[in-house]
PDB file of C-alpha atoms in Angstrom:
ATOM      1  CA  MET A   1      -0.089   0.223  -0.151  1.00 85.00           C
ATOM      2  CA  LEU A   2       1.477   3.399  -0.972  1.00 95.00           C
ATOM      3  CA  PRO A   3       1.637   6.348   1.312  1.00 96.00           C
ATOM      4  CA  ALA A   4      -1.467   8.802   1.185  1.00 96.00           C
ATOM      5  CA  LEU A   5       0.536  11.875  -0.486  1.00 96.00           C
ATOM      6  CA  VAL A   6       1.863   9.356  -2.790  1.00 97.00           C
ATOM      7  CA  GLU A   7      -0.603   8.022  -4.016  1.00 97.00           C
ATOM      8  CA  LYS A   8      -2.603  11.176  -4.074  1.00 97.00           C
ATOM      9  CA  THR A   9       0.054  12.852  -6.094  1.00 97.00           C
ATOM     10  CA  MET A  10       0.694  10.076  -8.761  1.00 97.00           C
ATOM     11  CA  TYR A  11      -2.784   9.068  -9.330  1.00 97.00           C
ATOM     12  CA  LEU A  12      -3.126  13.113 -10.154  1.00 97.00           C
ATOM     13  CA  LEU A  13       0.060  12.982 -12.502  1.00 98.00           C
ATOM     14  CA  CYS A  14      -1.006   9.817 -14.140  1.00 98.00           C
ATOM     15  CA  SER A  15      -4.852  11.054 -14.960  1.00 97.00           C
ATOM     16  CA  SER A  16      -3.833  14.091 -16.065  1.00 97.00           C
ATOM     17  CA  LEU A  17      -1.077  12.382 -18.593  1.00 97.00           C
ATOM     18  CA  ASN A  18      -3.763  10.411 -19.692  1.00 97.00           C
ATOM     19  CA  ALA A  19      -6.029  12.860 -20.655  1.00 97.00           C
ATOM     20  CA  ARG A  20      -3.725  14.794 -22.628  1.00 97.00           C
ATOM     21  CA  ILE A  21      -1.072  12.014 -24.237  1.00 96.00           C
ATOM     22  CA  SER A  22      -1.382   8.747 -25.344  1.00 95.00           C
ATOM     23  CA  ASN A  23       2.523   8.016 -25.857  1.00 96.00           C
ATOM     24  CA  ILE A  24       2.915   6.525 -21.746  1.00 97.00           C
ATOM     25  CA  GLU A  25       3.660   2.977 -21.950  1.00 97.00           C
ATOM     26  CA  SER A  26       3.789   2.861 -17.960  1.00 98.00           C
ATOM     27  CA  VAL A  27       4.699   4.847 -15.422  1.00 98.00           C
ATOM     28  CA  TYR A  28       6.932   2.983 -12.126  1.00 98.00           C
ATOM     29  CA  LEU A  29       7.994   4.264  -8.849  1.00 98.00           C
ATOM     30  CA  TYR A  30      11.566   3.396  -7.419  1.00 97.00           C
ATOM     31  CA  GLY A  31      13.424   5.395  -4.712  1.00 95.00           C
ATOM     32  CA  SER A  32      12.197   5.553  -1.073  1.00 96.00           C
ATOM     33  CA  VAL A  33       8.832   4.618  -2.093  1.00 97.00           C
ATOM     34  CA  ALA A  34      10.106   1.274  -3.642  1.00 97.00           C
ATOM     35  CA  LEU A  35      12.278   0.584  -0.847  1.00 97.00           C
ATOM     36  CA  LYS A  36       9.044   1.058   1.709  1.00 96.00           C
ATOM     37  CA  ASP A  37      11.080   3.717   3.165  1.00 96.00           C
ATOM     38  CA  TYR A  38       9.188   7.082   2.273  1.00 97.00           C
ATOM     39  CA  ILE A  39       8.983  10.022   4.868  1.00 96.00           C
ATOM     40  CA  GLU A  40       6.520  12.624   3.891  1.00 95.00           C
ATOM     41  CA  GLY A  41       7.938  16.056   3.875  1.00 93.00           C
ATOM     42  CA  SER A  42      11.601  14.349   3.554  1.00 94.00           C
ATOM     43  CA  SER A  43      11.952  12.147   0.808  1.00 95.00           C
ATOM     44  CA  ASP A  44      11.207  12.382  -2.753  1.00 95.00           C
ATOM     45  CA  ILE A  45       8.591  10.695  -4.926  1.00 97.00           C
ATOM     46  CA  ASP A  46      10.754   9.204  -7.826  1.00 97.00           C
ATOM     47  CA  PHE A  47       9.246   7.950 -10.954  1.00 97.00           C
ATOM     48  CA  LEU A  48       9.967   6.777 -14.375  1.00 97.00           C
ATOM     49  CA  ALA A  49       7.572   7.123 -17.672  1.00 97.00           C
ATOM     50  CA  ILE A  50       8.414   4.601 -20.080  1.00 96.00           C
ATOM     51  CA  VAL A  51       7.455   5.798 -23.634  1.00 96.00           C
ATOM     52  CA  ARG A  52       6.419   4.189 -26.786  1.00 94.00           C
ATOM     53  CA  ASN A  53       7.868   6.442 -28.993  1.00 94.00           C
ATOM     54  CA  PRO A  54      10.254   9.569 -28.873  1.00 93.00           C
ATOM     55  CA  LEU A  55       8.403  12.724 -27.687  1.00 94.00           C
ATOM     56  CA  THR A  56       7.143  14.907 -29.674  1.00 95.00           C
ATOM     57  CA  GLN A  57       7.201  18.686 -29.005  1.00 96.00           C
ATOM     58  CA  SER A  58       3.592  18.554 -28.494  1.00 96.00           C
ATOM     59  CA  ASP A  59       3.969  15.528 -26.118  1.00 97.00           C
ATOM     60  CA  ILE A  60       6.638  17.605 -24.154  1.00 96.00           C
ATOM     61  CA  GLN A  61       4.055  20.404 -23.971  1.00 97.00           C
ATOM     62  CA  ALA A  62       1.116  17.874 -22.735  1.00 97.00           C
ATOM     63  CA  ILE A  63       4.056  16.903 -19.905  1.00 98.00           C
ATOM     64  CA  VAL A  64       4.511  20.175 -18.634  1.00 97.00           C
ATOM     65  CA  ALA A  65       0.766  20.791 -18.201  1.00 97.00           C
ATOM     66  CA  ALA A  66       0.367  17.881 -16.779  1.00 97.00           C
ATOM     67  CA  HIS A  67       3.202  18.469 -13.977  1.00 97.00           C
ATOM     68  CA  GLU A  68       1.677  22.017 -13.509  1.00 96.00           C
ATOM     69  CA  GLU A  69      -1.399  21.120 -12.883  1.00 97.00           C
ATOM     70  CA  VAL A  70      -0.192  18.436 -10.087  1.00 97.00           C
ATOM     71  CA  GLU A  71       1.881  21.490  -8.566  1.00 95.00           C
ATOM     72  CA  VAL A  72      -1.180  23.770  -8.588  1.00 96.00           C
ATOM     73  CA  VAL A  73      -3.324  21.146  -6.485  1.00 96.00           C
ATOM     74  CA  ILE A  74      -0.553  19.283  -4.625  1.00 95.00           C
ATOM     75  CA  PRO A  75       2.231  21.741  -4.218  1.00 91.00           C
ATOM     76  CA  ASN A  76       5.483  20.758  -2.863  1.00 87.00           C
ATOM     77  CA  THR A  77       5.381  16.941  -3.165  1.00 89.00           C
ATOM     78  CA  GLY A  78       9.361  16.575  -4.266  1.00 91.00           C
ATOM     79  CA  ILE A  79       7.887  14.607  -7.026  1.00 95.00           C
ATOM     80  CA  MET A  80      10.724  13.920  -9.804  1.00 95.00           C
ATOM     81  CA  GLY A  81      11.637  11.778 -12.398  1.00 96.00           C
ATOM     82  CA  ALA A  82      12.281  11.055 -15.942  1.00 96.00           C
ATOM     83  CA  TYR A  83      10.357  10.357 -19.586  1.00 97.00           C
ATOM     84  CA  ILE A  84      12.335   7.543 -21.027  1.00 95.00           C
ATOM     85  CA  LEU A  85      12.233   4.832 -24.136  1.00 94.00           C
ATOM     86  CA  PHE A  86      11.774   1.003 -23.149  1.00 91.00           C
ATOM     87  CA  ASP A  87      15.143   0.326 -25.085  1.00 88.00           C
ATOM     88  CA  ASP A  88      16.729   2.826 -23.280  1.00 91.00           C
ATOM     89  CA  LEU A  89      16.572   1.346 -19.737  1.00 89.00           C
ATOM     90  CA  GLU A  90      19.456   0.059 -18.164  1.00 86.00           C
ATOM     91  CA  ASN A  91      21.780   2.679 -20.566  1.00 84.00           C
ATOM     92  CA  LYS A  92      24.031   5.530 -19.165  1.00 83.00           C
ATOM     93  CA  GLN A  93      22.911   8.797 -19.424  1.00 81.00           C
ATOM     94  CA  ASN A  94      24.826  10.035 -22.188  1.00 81.00           C
ATOM     95  CA  GLU A  95      24.071   6.572 -24.258  1.00 85.00           C
ATOM     96  CA  ILE A  96      19.981   7.364 -23.641  1.00 86.00           C
ATOM     97  CA  SER A  97      18.439   8.848 -26.954  1.00 79.00           C
ATOM     98  CA  SER A  98      15.334  10.288 -25.710  1.00 78.00           C
ATOM     99  CA  LEU A  99      15.401  11.851 -22.081  1.00 89.00           C
ATOM    100  CA  LEU A 100      13.005  14.180 -20.625  1.00 94.00           C
ATOM    101  CA  THR A 101      13.214  14.777 -17.117  1.00 96.00           C
ATOM    102  CA  TYR A 102      11.048  16.688 -14.077  1.00 96.00           C
ATOM    103  CA  TYR A 103      13.320  18.076 -11.756  1.00 95.00           C
ATOM    104  CA  ASP A 104      12.864  21.359  -9.297  1.00 92.00           C
ATOM    105  CA  LYS A 105       9.574  21.688 -10.443  1.00 93.00           C
ATOM    106  CA  GLN A 106      10.588  21.999 -14.144  1.00 94.00           C
ATOM    107  CA  ILE A 107      10.438  19.949 -17.778  1.00 95.00           C
ATOM    108  CA  ASN A 108      14.246  19.473 -18.723  1.00 94.00           C
ATOM    109  CA  THR A 109      15.235  18.345 -22.371  1.00 91.00           C
ATOM    110  CA  ASN A 110      18.698  18.399 -21.567  1.00 87.00           C
ATOM    111  CA  GLY A 111      18.450  15.440 -18.986  1.00 86.00           C
ATOM    112  CA  LEU A 112      18.942  17.970 -16.027  1.00 87.00           C
ATOM    113  CA  GLY A 113      18.575  16.125 -12.409  1.00 87.00           C
ATOM    114  CA  ALA A 114      18.390  12.767 -14.239  1.00 87.00           C
ATOM    115  CA  ASP A 115      18.603   9.916 -11.636  1.00 87.00           C
ATOM    116  CA  ILE A 116      20.129   7.702 -13.773  1.00 91.00           C
ATOM    117  CA  ASN A 117      22.476   5.018 -12.761  1.00 92.00           C
ATOM    118  CA  PRO A 118      22.985   1.355 -12.097  1.00 93.00           C
ATOM    119  CA  ILE A 119      21.654   2.072  -8.618  1.00 95.00           C
ATOM    120  CA  THR A 120      18.193   3.441 -10.246  1.00 95.00           C
ATOM    121  CA  TRP A 121      18.345   0.073 -12.419  1.00 95.00           C
ATOM    122  CA  TRP A 122      18.489  -2.228  -9.716  1.00 95.00           C
ATOM    123  CA  ILE A 123      15.688  -0.680  -7.488  1.00 96.00           C
ATOM    124  CA  LEU A 124      13.660  -0.458 -10.957  1.00 96.00           C
ATOM    125  CA  LYS A 125      14.126  -4.198 -11.579  1.00 95.00           C
ATOM    126  CA  LYS A 126      14.094  -5.571  -7.960  1.00 95.00           C
ATOM    127  CA  HIS A 127      11.646  -3.313  -6.263  1.00 96.00           C
ATOM    128  CA  GLY A 128       9.983  -0.823  -8.871  1.00 97.00           C
ATOM    129  CA  ILE A 129       6.083  -0.558  -8.326  1.00 97.00           C
ATOM    130  CA  LYS A 130       4.047  -0.140 -11.685  1.00 97.00           C
ATOM    131  CA  ILE A 131       1.254   2.540 -10.478  1.00 97.00           C
ATOM    132  CA  TYR A 132       0.045   3.302 -14.405  1.00 97.00           C
ATOM    133  CA  GLY A 133      -0.327   1.345 -17.724  1.00 97.00           C
ATOM    134  CA  THR A 134       1.431  -2.113 -18.905  1.00 95.00           C
ATOM    135  CA  ASP A 135       3.158  -4.227 -16.474  1.00 96.00           C
ATOM    136  CA  LEU A 136       6.847  -4.756 -18.003  1.00 95.00           C
ATOM    137  CA  THR A 137       8.950  -7.251 -17.903  1.00 92.00           C
ATOM    138  CA  PHE A 138      12.612  -5.804 -17.249  1.00 92.00           C
ATOM    139  CA  ASN A 139      14.773  -8.758 -18.448  1.00 89.00           C
ATOM    140  CA  TYR A 140      18.504  -6.099 -18.502  1.00 89.00           C
ATOM    141  CA  ASP A 141      21.139  -7.858 -16.523  1.00 89.00           C
ATOM    142  CA  LEU A 142      22.391  -6.304 -13.106  1.00 88.00           C
ATOM    143  CA  GLU A 143      25.956  -6.764 -13.337  1.00 89.00           C
ATOM    144  CA  ILE A 144      27.503  -6.864  -9.430  1.00 92.00           C
ATOM    145  CA  ALA A 145      30.836  -5.438 -10.770  1.00 90.00           C
ATOM    146  CA  SER A 146      29.317  -2.628 -12.730  1.00 90.00           C
ATOM    147  CA  LEU A 147      27.105  -1.369  -9.466  1.00 93.00           C
ATOM    148  CA  LEU A 148      30.091  -1.876  -7.127  1.00 95.00           C
ATOM    149  CA  GLU A 149      32.098   0.303  -9.594  1.00 94.00           C
ATOM    150  CA  TYR A 150      29.420   2.805 -10.021  1.00 95.00           C
ATOM    151  CA  VAL A 151      29.151   3.343  -6.126  1.00 96.00           C
ATOM    152  CA  ILE A 152      33.305   3.342  -5.500  1.00 96.00           C
ATOM    153  CA  SER A 153      33.341   6.166  -8.098  1.00 96.00           C
ATOM    154  CA  ASN A 154      30.491   8.320  -6.814  1.00 96.00           C
ATOM    155  CA  LEU A 155      31.992   7.691  -3.137  1.00 97.00           C
ATOM    156  CA  ASN A 156      35.734   8.718  -4.385  1.00 97.00           C
ATOM    157  CA  SER A 157      34.371  11.865  -6.070  1.00 97.00           C
ATOM    158  CA  TYR A 158      31.066  13.282  -4.770  1.00 97.00           C
ATOM    159  CA  TRP A 159      31.506  12.362  -1.353  1.00 97.00           C
ATOM    160  CA  VAL A 160      34.975  13.027  -1.321  1.00 97.00           C
ATOM    161  CA  ASN A 161      34.307  16.418  -2.200  1.00 97.00           C
ATOM    162  CA  TRP A 162      31.910  16.671   0.747  1.00 97.00           C
ATOM    163  CA  ILE A 163      34.812  15.510   2.802  1.00 97.00           C
ATOM    164  CA  ASN A 164      36.812  18.488   1.796  1.00 96.00           C
ATOM    165  CA  ARG A 165      34.505  20.763   2.160  1.00 95.00           C
ATOM    166  CA  LEU A 166      33.828  19.755   6.004  1.00 95.00           C
ATOM    167  CA  GLU A 167      37.657  19.778   6.566  1.00 95.00           C
ATOM    168  CA  LYS A 168      37.845  23.047   5.238  1.00 93.00           C
ATOM    169  CA  LYS A 169      35.226  24.259   7.907  1.00 91.00           C
ATOM    170  CA  LEU A 170      36.794  22.628  10.553  1.00 91.00           C
ATOM    171  CA  SER A 171      40.135  24.224   9.712  1.00 89.00           C
ATOM    172  CA  PHE A 172      39.031  27.455  10.265  1.00 86.00           C
ATOM    173  CA  ASP A 173      41.124  29.638  12.982  1.00 77.00           C
ATOM    174  CA  ASN A 174      39.339  30.279  15.900  1.00 85.00           C
ATOM    175  CA  LEU A 175      36.056  28.227  14.687  1.00 89.00           C
ATOM    176  CA  SER A 176      33.011  29.108  17.486  1.00 92.00           C
ATOM    177  CA  GLU A 177      29.774  27.271  17.869  1.00 92.00           C
ATOM    178  CA  GLN A 178      28.454  30.701  16.695  1.00 91.00           C
ATOM    179  CA  ASP A 179      30.073  30.299  13.284  1.00 91.00           C
ATOM    180  CA  ILE A 180      28.069  26.979  12.554  1.00 93.00           C
ATOM    181  CA  ASN A 181      24.825  27.549  10.983  1.00 94.00           C
ATOM    182  CA  VAL A 182      23.190  24.546  12.697  1.00 95.00           C
ATOM    183  CA  LYS A 183      20.215  23.875   9.946  1.00 95.00           C
ATOM    184  CA  GLN A 184      23.308  23.519   7.200  1.00 95.00           C
ATOM    185  CA  LEU A 185      24.797  20.851   9.545  1.00 96.00           C
ATOM    186  CA  ASP A 186      21.623  19.108  10.636  1.00 97.00           C
ATOM    187  CA  LYS A 187      21.567  18.761   6.734  1.00 97.00           C
ATOM    188  CA  ALA A 188      25.061  17.617   6.290  1.00 97.00           C
ATOM    189  CA  VAL A 189      24.836  15.128   9.146  1.00 98.00           C
ATOM    190  CA  GLU A 190      21.831  13.345   7.813  1.00 98.00           C
ATOM    191  CA  TRP A 191      22.524  13.757   3.934  1.00 98.00           C
ATOM    192  CA  CYS A 192      26.078  12.498   4.429  1.00 98.00           C
ATOM    193  CA  THR A 193      25.931  10.159   7.211  1.00 98.00           C
ATOM    194  CA  LEU A 194      23.246   8.085   5.509  1.00 98.00           C
ATOM    195  CA  GLY A 195      24.375   8.729   1.917  1.00 98.00           C
ATOM    196  CA  MET A 196      28.096   7.410   2.692  1.00 98.00           C
ATOM    197  CA  LEU A 197      26.021   4.211   4.612  1.00 98.00           C
ATOM    198  CA  ARG A 198      24.276   3.271   1.967  1.00 97.00           C
ATOM    199  CA  GLN A 199      27.687   3.197  -0.450  1.00 97.00           C
ATOM    200  CA  LEU A 200      29.052   1.254   2.233  1.00 97.00           C
ATOM    201  CA  TYR A 201      26.072  -1.267   2.517  1.00 98.00           C
ATOM    202  CA  THR A 202      25.985  -1.933  -1.618  1.00 97.00           C
ATOM    203  CA  LEU A 203      29.690  -2.488  -1.390  1.00 96.00           C
ATOM    204  CA  LYS A 204      29.678  -4.812   1.307  1.00 96.00           C
ATOM    205  CA  GLU A 205      26.300  -6.652   0.871  1.00 95.00           C
ATOM    206  CA  HIS A 206      26.084  -5.994  -2.772  1.00 94.00           C
ATOM    207  CA  ASP A 207      22.431  -4.734  -2.624  1.00 95.00           C
ATOM    208  CA  ILE A 208      20.514  -1.594  -2.128  1.00 96.00           C
ATOM    209  CA  THR A 209      19.155   0.012   0.927  1.00 97.00           C
ATOM    210  CA  SER A 210      17.230   2.626   1.953  1.00 97.00           C
ATOM    211  CA  LYS A 211      18.509   5.564   4.239  1.00 97.00           C
ATOM    212  CA  ILE A 212      16.795   4.470   7.403  1.00 97.00           C
ATOM    213  CA  GLY A 213      17.774   1.138   6.404  1.00 97.00           C
ATOM    214  CA  SER A 214      21.761   2.128   6.015  1.00 98.00           C
ATOM    215  CA  GLY A 215      21.644   4.159   9.428  1.00 98.00           C
ATOM    216  CA  ASN A 216      20.304   0.830  11.177  1.00 98.00           C
ATOM    217  CA  TYR A 217      22.641  -1.184   9.095  1.00 98.00           C
ATOM    218  CA  GLY A 218      25.392   1.324  10.460  1.00 98.00           C
ATOM    219  CA  ILE A 219      23.688   0.935  14.228  1.00 98.00           C
ATOM    220  CA  THR A 220      24.371  -2.737  14.142  1.00 97.00           C
ATOM    221  CA  GLU A 221      27.435  -3.610  11.750  1.00 97.00           C
ATOM    222  CA  LEU A 222      29.713  -0.689  13.143  1.00 98.00           C
ATOM    223  CA  PRO A 223      32.058   0.435  16.265  1.00 97.00           C
ATOM    224  CA  GLU A 224      29.370   1.720  19.094  1.00 97.00           C
ATOM    225  CA  LYS A 225      31.316   4.869  18.956  1.00 97.00           C
ATOM    226  CA  TRP A 226      29.735   5.654  15.990  1.00 98.00           C
ATOM    227  CA  ASN A 227      25.671   5.054  16.887  1.00 98.00           C
ATOM    228  CA  ARG A 228      24.945   8.778  18.423  1.00 97.00           C
ATOM    229  CA  LEU A 229      26.277  10.384  15.101  1.00 98.00           C
ATOM    230  CA  ILE A 230      23.916   7.696  13.136  1.00 98.00           C
ATOM    231  CA  HIS A 231      21.176   8.352  15.704  1.00 98.00           C
ATOM    232  CA  GLU A 232      21.256  11.845  15.127  1.00 98.00           C
ATOM    233  CA  ALA A 233      21.206  11.470  11.457  1.00 98.00           C
ATOM    234  CA  ILE A 234      18.241   9.241  11.688  1.00 98.00           C
ATOM    235  CA  ALA A 235      16.403  11.744  13.807  1.00 98.00           C
ATOM    236  CA  ILE A 236      17.042  14.620  11.441  1.00 98.00           C
ATOM    237  CA  LYS A 237      15.900  11.616   8.445  1.00 97.00           C
ATOM    238  CA  ARG A 238      12.715  11.246  10.260  1.00 97.00           C
ATOM    239  CA  LEU A 239      12.037  15.164  10.733  1.00 97.00           C
ATOM    240  CA  GLN A 240      12.531  14.227  14.702  1.00 96.00           C
ATOM    241  CA  THR A 241      13.122  16.888  17.388  1.00 93.00           C
ATOM    242  CA  ASN A 242      15.297  14.828  19.609  1.00 91.00           C
ATOM    243  CA  ARG A 243      19.249  15.516  19.192  1.00 92.00           C
ATOM    244  CA  TYR A 244      22.209  13.696  20.574  1.00 95.00           C
ATOM    245  CA  TYR A 245      24.927  16.759  20.398  1.00 96.00           C
ATOM    246  CA  LYS A 246      25.055  19.798  22.648  1.00 93.00           C
ATOM    247  CA  SER A 247      28.169  21.084  20.865  1.00 95.00           C
ATOM    248  CA  GLN A 248      28.063  21.875  17.124  1.00 96.00           C
ATOM    249  CA  ILE A 249      31.732  21.777  16.728  1.00 95.00           C
ATOM    250  CA  GLN A 250      31.833  18.062  18.341  1.00 96.00           C
ATOM    251  CA  ARG A 251      28.942  17.226  15.817  1.00 96.00           C
ATOM    252  CA  LEU A 252      30.884  18.918  13.113  1.00 97.00           C
ATOM    253  CA  THR A 253      34.355  16.796  14.156  1.00 96.00           C
ATOM    254  CA  ASP A 254      32.397  13.369  14.507  1.00 98.00           C
ATOM    255  CA  LEU A 255      30.821  13.732  11.412  1.00 98.00           C
ATOM    256  CA  LEU A 256      34.153  14.422   9.698  1.00 97.00           C
ATOM    257  CA  ALA A 257      36.086  11.509  11.255  1.00 98.00           C
ATOM    258  CA  PHE A 258      32.904   9.183  10.713  1.00 98.00           C
ATOM    259  CA  LEU A 259      33.198  10.279   6.778  1.00 98.00           C
ATOM    260  CA  ARG A 260      36.964   9.853   6.647  1.00 98.00           C
ATOM    261  CA  PHE A 261      36.378   6.092   8.435  1.00 98.00           C
ATOM    262  CA  ILE A 262      33.669   5.453   5.752  1.00 98.00           C
ATOM    263  CA  HIS A 263      35.787   6.424   3.129  1.00 97.00           C
ATOM    264  CA  LEU A 264      38.451   3.915   3.995  1.00 97.00           C
ATOM    265  CA  GLU A 265      36.414   1.275   4.691  1.00 96.00           C
ATOM    266  CA  ALA A 266      34.636   1.307   1.438  1.00 97.00           C
ATOM    267  CA  ASN A 267      37.559   1.082  -0.378  1.00 96.00           C
ATOM    268  CA  HIS A 268      38.896  -1.758   1.230  1.00 94.00           C
ATOM    269  CA  VAL A 269      35.650  -3.662   0.895  1.00 95.00           C
ATOM    270  CA  TYR A 270      35.364  -2.534  -2.622  1.00 94.00           C
ATOM    271  CA  ASN A 271      39.153  -4.031  -3.481  1.00 92.00           C
ATOM    272  CA  ASN A 272      38.376  -7.153  -1.693  1.00 88.00           C
ATOM    273  CA  SER A 273      34.714  -7.390  -3.158  1.00 82.00           C
ATOM    274  CA  ILE A 274      36.700  -6.970  -7.060  1.00 78.00           C
ATOM    275  CA  ASP A 275      39.406  -9.495  -6.091  1.00 66.00           C
ATOM    276  CA  SER A 276      36.788 -12.130  -4.899  1.00 66.00           C
ATOM    277  CA  LEU A 277      34.466 -11.586  -8.194  1.00 62.00           C
ATOM    278  CA  ASN A 278      37.652 -12.126  -9.978  1.00 64.00           C
ATOM    279  CA  TYR A 279      38.885 -15.028  -8.417  1.00 48.00           C
ATOM    280  CA  ARG A 280      35.027 -16.220  -9.013  1.00 57.00           C
ATOM    281  CA  ARG A 281      35.234 -15.610 -13.097  1.00 57.00           C
ATOM    282  CA  THR A 282      38.493 -17.566 -13.077  1.00 57.00           C
ATOM    283  CA  LEU A 283      36.935 -20.861 -11.581  1.00 52.00           C
ATOM    284  CA  THR A 284      34.049 -20.545 -14.041  1.00 57.00           C
ATOM    285  CA  GLN A 285      36.593 -20.447 -17.228  1.00 53.00           C
TER     286      GLN A 285
END
């Protein structure tokens, strides 16, 4: 059963699309909704609409009108997604022939905000929820090596940039409690702690989990000294008001230390995983 806001939003979107365009084959949900961890006010509603033929200008205008109707009736739902041909499923973004995105309340013909990556294809095939149109069979292969390669590359680029920014902030001379924006640090604690834990989970377990799922995994599997930070990240994600730190400097210090720890651990796990996968290949050759 879908969360009420998700069901209401997607019913309206699909009804609005159906009234305006005949090119939509199916609409599927992925992301936190598909992973059964949607939090209203905190999670996005992620969708993929599979189209029969490349979108015409008339199709695009109809899609724009449909999303405008949804935003008027149900504003600020955090809905985002893409319109894509079935044959382009599993492809890399730069290989996709026809890609339209809805991101930041705007239709984009250049793929802006597209969530097109191996994680998306993994969730769609294993957990995707059809909410409109034809039941599709996703026959594309899911190669664990490709998934792990994407995750470690993302960790060593996007997430390392976060580590570098936090290091720069913490290195300021005479940094005081008043120098730290609490709301910004709240976001960093939630986003980085749970985000990097998701990377570690995938590298170790060869599967995908939600942000809250990764937090619970971290509490169970990692040294107890990180529990306070992880509990704080989960509370923020759930929009709860309880906090586990009095000092913002200590919270920032612990966050940075945790991210460094995850970075090293994740690379160690990745190297071991690739060695193991390569060894298995040699046995089957």
